[in-house]
Rosetta silent file (secondary structure, phi, psi, omega in degrees, C-alpha in Angstrom):
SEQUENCE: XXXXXXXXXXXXXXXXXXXXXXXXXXXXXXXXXXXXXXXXXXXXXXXXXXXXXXXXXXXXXXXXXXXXXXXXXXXXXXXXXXXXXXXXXXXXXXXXXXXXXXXXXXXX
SCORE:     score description
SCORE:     0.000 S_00000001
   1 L     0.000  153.602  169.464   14.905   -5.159   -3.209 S_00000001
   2 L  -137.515  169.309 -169.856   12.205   -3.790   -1.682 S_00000001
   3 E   -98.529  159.918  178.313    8.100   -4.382   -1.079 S_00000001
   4 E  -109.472  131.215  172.709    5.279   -2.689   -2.925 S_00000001
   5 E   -90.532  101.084 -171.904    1.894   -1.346   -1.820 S_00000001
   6 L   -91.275  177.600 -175.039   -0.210   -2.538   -4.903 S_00000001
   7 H   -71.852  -27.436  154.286   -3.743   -1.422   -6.031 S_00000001
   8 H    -2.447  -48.645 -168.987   -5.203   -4.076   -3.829 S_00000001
   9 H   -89.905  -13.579  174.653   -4.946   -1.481   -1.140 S_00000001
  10 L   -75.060  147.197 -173.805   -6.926    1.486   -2.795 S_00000001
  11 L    88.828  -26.044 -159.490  -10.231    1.879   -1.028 S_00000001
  12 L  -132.421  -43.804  169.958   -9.701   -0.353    1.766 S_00000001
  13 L    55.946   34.283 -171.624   -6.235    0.989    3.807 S_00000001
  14 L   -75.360  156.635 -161.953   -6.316   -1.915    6.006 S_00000001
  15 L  -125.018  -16.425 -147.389   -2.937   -1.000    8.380 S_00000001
  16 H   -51.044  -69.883  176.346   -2.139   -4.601   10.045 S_00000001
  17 H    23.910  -71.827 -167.454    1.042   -3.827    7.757 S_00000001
  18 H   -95.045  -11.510 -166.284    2.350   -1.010    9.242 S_00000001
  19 H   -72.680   -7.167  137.080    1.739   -2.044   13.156 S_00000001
  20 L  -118.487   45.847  152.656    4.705   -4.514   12.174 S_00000001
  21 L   -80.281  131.492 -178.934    7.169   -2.815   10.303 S_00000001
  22 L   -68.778  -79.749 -153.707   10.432   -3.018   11.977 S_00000001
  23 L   -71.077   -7.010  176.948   11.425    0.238    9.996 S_00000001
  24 L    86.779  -38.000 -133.471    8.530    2.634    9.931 S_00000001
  25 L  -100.352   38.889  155.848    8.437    2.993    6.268 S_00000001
  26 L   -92.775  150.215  169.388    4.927    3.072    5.435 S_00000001
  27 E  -137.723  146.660 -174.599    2.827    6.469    4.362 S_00000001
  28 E   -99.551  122.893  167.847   -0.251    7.224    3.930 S_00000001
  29 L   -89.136  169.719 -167.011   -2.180    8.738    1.291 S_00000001
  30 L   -56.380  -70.442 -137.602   -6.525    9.916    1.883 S_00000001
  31 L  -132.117    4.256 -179.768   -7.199    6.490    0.378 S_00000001
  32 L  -151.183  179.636 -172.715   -4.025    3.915   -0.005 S_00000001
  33 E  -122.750  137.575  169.132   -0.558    3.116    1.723 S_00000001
  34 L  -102.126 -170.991  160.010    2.579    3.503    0.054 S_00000001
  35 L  -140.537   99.952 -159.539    6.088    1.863    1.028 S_00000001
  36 L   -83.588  146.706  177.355    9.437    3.993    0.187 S_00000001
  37 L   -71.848  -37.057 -163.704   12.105    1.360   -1.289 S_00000001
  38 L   -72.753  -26.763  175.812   14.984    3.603    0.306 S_00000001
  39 L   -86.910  -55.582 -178.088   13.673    2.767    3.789 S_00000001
  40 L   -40.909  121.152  177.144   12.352   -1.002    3.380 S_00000001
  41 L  -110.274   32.011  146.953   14.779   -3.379    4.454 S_00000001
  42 L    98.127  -23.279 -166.326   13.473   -6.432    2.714 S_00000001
  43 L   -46.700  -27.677 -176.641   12.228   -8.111    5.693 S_00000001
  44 L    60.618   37.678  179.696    8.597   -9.186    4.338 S_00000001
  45 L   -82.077  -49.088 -163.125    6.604   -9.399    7.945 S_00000001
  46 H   -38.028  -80.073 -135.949    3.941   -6.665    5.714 S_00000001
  47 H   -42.188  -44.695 -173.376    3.542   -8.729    3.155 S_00000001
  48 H   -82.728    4.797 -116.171    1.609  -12.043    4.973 S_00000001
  49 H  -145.227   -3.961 -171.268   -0.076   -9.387    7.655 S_00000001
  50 L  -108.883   93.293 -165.201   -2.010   -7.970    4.487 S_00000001
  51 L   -80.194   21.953  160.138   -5.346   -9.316    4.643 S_00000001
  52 L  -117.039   13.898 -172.524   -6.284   -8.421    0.834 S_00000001
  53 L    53.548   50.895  179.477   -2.499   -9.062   -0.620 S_00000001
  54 L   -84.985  -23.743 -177.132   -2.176   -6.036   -1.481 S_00000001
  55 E   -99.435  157.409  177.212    1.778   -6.342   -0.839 S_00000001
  56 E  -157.707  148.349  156.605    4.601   -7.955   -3.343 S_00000001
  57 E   -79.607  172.234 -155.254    7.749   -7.899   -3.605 S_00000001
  58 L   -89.998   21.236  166.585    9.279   -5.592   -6.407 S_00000001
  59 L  -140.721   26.845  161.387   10.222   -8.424   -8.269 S_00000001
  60 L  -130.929   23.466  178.858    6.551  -10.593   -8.038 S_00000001
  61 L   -71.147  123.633 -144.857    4.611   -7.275   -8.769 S_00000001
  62 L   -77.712  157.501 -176.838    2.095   -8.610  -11.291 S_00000001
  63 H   -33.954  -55.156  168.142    2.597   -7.263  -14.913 S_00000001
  64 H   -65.758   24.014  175.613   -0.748   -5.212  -14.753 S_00000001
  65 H  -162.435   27.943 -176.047    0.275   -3.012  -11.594 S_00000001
  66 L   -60.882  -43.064 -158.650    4.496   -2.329  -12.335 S_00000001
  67 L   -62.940  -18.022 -171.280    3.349    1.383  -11.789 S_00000001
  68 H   -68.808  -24.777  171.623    2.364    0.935   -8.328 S_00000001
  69 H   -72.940   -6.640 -179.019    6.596    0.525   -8.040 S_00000001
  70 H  -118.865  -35.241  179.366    7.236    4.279   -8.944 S_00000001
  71 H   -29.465  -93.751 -151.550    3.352    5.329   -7.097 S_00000001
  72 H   -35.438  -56.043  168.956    5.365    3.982   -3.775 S_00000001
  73 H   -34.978  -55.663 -151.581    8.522    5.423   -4.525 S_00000001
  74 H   -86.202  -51.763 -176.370    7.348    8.969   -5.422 S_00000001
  75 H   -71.762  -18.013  170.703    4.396    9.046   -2.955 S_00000001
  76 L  -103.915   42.257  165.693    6.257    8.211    0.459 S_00000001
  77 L  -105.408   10.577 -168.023    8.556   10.618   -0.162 S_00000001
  78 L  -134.940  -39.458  162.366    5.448   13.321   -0.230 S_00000001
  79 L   -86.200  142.534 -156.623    3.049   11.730    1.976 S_00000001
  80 L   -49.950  133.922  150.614    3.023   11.722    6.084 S_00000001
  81 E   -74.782  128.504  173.712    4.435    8.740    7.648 S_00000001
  82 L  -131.026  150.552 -178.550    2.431    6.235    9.556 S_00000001
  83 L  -112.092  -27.992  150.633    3.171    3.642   12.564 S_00000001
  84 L   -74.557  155.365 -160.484   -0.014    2.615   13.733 S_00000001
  85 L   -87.150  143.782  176.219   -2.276    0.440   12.683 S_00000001
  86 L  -152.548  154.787 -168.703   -5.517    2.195   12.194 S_00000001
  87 L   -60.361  107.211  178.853   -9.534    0.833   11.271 S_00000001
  88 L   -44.677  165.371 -174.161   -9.601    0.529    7.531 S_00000001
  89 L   -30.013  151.066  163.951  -11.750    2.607    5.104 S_00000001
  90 L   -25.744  -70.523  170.026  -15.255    2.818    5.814 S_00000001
  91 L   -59.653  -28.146 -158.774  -16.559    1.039    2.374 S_00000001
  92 H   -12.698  -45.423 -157.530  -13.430   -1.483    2.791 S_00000001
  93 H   -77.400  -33.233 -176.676  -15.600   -4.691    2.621 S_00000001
  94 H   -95.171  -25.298  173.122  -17.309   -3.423   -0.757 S_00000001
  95 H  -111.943    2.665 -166.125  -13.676   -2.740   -2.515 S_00000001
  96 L   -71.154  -69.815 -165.745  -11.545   -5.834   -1.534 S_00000001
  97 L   -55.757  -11.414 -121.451  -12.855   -7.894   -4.672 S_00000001
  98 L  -103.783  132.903  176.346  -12.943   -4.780   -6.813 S_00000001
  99 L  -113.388 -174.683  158.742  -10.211   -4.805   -9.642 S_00000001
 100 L    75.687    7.865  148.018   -8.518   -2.064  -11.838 S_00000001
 101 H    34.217  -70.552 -177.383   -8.624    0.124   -9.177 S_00000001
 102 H   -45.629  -25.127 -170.010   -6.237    3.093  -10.436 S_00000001
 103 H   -88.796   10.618  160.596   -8.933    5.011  -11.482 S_00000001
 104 H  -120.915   50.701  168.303  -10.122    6.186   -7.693 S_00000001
 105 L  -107.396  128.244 -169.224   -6.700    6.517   -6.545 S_00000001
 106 L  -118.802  123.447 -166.351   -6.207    9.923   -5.358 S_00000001
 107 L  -105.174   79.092  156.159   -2.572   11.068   -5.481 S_00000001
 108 L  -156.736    0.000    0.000   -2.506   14.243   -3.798 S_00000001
């Protein structure tokens, strides 16, 4: 099993996350975080370290956001890796409550 970067995280890219990953395996995209499943070894330190819950495990991802399991998958195999923690998006504070998301998630 592995953890999920949910929509939670578009817009706001808060990093506490990755500054304690054992394993590295977060990447970043311009406006979200991915996780690749082939690196994540299950540990779950991300997951409470995520101050909008943005993380799940791949088998509590809620019903409305299963896509966010092939997003992560596809996208940290194409986007840069990052290990530091770094000061979330600008706007952050203005997208935390914000639902439905997917439609400013930019996948390039």
């Amino acid at each position: 099993m592995t953890f999920v970067v949910g929509q939670g995280c578009i817009n706001c890219k808060h990093t506490d996350c990755v500054e304690v990953c054992p394993v590295d395996c977060f990447y970043e995209g311009e406006n979200t975080l991915v996780i690749n499943p082939d690196e994540c070894i299950d540990c779950g330190l991300c997951e409470p370290e995520c101050p909008i819950e943005a993380i799940y495990a791949e088998d509590e991802v809620p019903a409305d956001q299963i896509e966010f399991i092939e997003i992560n998958e596809k996208y940290s195999k194409i986007w840069p890796n990052i290990t530091e923690a770094k000061e979330p998006l600008p706007d952050h504070e203005e997208w935390k409550e914000k639902e439905n998301k997917i439609d400013v998630l930019i996948l390039e």
